[in-house]
mmCIF file of C-alpha atoms in Angstrom:
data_model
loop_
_atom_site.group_PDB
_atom_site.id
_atom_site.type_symbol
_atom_site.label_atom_id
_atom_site.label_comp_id
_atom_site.label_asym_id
_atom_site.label_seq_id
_atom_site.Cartn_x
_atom_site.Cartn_y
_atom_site.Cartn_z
ATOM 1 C CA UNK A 148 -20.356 18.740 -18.791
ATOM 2 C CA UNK A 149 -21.974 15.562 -19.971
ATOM 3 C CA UNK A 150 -23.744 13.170 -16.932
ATOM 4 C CA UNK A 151 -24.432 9.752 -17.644
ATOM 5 C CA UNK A 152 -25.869 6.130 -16.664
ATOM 6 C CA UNK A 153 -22.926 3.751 -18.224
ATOM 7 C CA UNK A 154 -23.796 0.546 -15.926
ATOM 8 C CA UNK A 155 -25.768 -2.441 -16.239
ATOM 9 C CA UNK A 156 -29.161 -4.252 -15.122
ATOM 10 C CA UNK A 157 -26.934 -5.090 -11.878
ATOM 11 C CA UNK A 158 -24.920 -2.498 -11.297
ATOM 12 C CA UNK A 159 -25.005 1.614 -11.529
ATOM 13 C CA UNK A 160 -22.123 3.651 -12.789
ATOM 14 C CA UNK A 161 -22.547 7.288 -13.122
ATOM 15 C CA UNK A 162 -19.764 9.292 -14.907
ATOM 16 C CA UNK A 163 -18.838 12.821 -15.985
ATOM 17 C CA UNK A 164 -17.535 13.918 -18.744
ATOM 18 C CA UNK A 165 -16.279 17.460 -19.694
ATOM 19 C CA UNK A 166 -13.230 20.046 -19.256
ATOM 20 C CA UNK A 167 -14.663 21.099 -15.836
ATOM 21 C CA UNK A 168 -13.913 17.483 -14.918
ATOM 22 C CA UNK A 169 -10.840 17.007 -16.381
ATOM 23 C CA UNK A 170 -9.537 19.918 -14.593
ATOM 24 C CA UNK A 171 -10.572 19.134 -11.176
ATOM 25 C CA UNK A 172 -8.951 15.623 -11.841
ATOM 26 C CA UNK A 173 -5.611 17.188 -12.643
ATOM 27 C CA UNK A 174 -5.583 19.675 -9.435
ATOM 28 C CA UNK A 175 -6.549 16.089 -7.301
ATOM 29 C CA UNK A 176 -3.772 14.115 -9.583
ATOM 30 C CA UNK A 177 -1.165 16.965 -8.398
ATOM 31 C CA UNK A 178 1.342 15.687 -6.329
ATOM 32 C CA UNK A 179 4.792 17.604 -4.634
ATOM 33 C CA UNK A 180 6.083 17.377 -1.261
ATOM 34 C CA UNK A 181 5.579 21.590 -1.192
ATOM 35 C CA UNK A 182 2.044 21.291 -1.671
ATOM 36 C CA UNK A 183 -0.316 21.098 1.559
ATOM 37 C CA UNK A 184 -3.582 18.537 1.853
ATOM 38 C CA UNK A 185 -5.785 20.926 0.513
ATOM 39 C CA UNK A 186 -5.207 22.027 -2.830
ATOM 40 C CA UNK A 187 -6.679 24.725 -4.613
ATOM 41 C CA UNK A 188 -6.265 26.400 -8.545
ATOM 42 C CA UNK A 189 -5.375 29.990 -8.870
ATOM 43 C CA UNK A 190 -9.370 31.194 -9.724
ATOM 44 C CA UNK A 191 -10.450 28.968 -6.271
ATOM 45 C CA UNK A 192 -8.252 31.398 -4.287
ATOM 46 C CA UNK A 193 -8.751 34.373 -5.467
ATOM 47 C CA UNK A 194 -12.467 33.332 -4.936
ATOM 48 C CA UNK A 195 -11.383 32.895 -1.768
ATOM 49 C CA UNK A 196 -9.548 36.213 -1.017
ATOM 50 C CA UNK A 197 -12.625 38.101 -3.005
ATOM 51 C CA UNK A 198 -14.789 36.517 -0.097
ATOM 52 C CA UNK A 199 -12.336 37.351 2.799
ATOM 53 C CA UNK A 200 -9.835 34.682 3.238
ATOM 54 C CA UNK A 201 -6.448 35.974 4.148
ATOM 55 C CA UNK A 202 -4.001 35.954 1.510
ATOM 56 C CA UNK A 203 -0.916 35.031 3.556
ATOM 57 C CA UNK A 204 -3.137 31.578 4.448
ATOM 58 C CA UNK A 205 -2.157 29.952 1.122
ATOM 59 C CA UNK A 206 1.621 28.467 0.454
ATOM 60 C CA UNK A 207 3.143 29.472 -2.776
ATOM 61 C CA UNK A 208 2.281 28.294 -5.762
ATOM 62 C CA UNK A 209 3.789 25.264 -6.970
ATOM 63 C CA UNK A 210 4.286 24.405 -10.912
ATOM 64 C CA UNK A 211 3.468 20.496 -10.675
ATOM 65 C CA UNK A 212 2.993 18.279 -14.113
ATOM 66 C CA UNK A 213 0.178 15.942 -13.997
ATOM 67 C CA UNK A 214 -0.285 14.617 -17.075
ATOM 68 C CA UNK A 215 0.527 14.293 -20.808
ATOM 69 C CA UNK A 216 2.934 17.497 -20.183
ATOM 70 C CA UNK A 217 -0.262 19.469 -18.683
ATOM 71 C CA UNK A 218 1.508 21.767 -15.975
ATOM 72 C CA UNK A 219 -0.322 24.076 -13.206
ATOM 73 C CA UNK A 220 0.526 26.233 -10.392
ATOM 74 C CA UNK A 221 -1.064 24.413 -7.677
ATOM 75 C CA UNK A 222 -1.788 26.670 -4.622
ATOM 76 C CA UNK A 223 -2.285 24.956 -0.999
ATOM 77 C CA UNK A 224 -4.079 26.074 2.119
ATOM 78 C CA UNK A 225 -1.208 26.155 5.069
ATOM 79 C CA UNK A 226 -2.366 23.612 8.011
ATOM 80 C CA UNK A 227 -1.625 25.716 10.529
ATOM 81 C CA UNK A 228 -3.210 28.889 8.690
ATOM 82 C CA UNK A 229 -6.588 30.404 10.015
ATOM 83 C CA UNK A 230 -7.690 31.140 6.572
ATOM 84 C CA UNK A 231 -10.920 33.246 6.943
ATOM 85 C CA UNK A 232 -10.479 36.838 8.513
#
């Protein structure tokens, strides 16, 4: 991941670069009316489950395309779930 200072005298503009990124800005691009407000990648909830969050607290996952023919299964918290055992 690159960081880096691309304003002006006037004005600050701070971007990243790198796959991390560009990941994270396809899971926030994702869009489907199946998917919850809180959406998380496959590795983020097993994460989750490895630190106690119930499985059953996540929809299924959703294959949504977000860009250039880039799909993912998209995974999203339930609002009603109490995710954490």
């Amino acid at each position: 991941m690159a960081f880096g200072d691309f304003g002006a005298d006037n004005r600050i503009a701070v971007t990243l670069l790198g796959a991390a990124v560009n990941i994270a800005a396809r899971y926030e691009q994702a869009k489907s009316a199946e998917l919850g407000g809180i959406r998380v990648s496959p590795e983020l909830r097993e994460l989750m489950i490895g630190s106690g969050a119930k499985p059953d607290g996540f929809r299924k996952p959703v294959q949504v395309e977000v860009k250039h023919g880039v799909s993912l299964d998209v995974y999203s918290i339930k609002e009603s779930a109490d995710v954490m055992e």
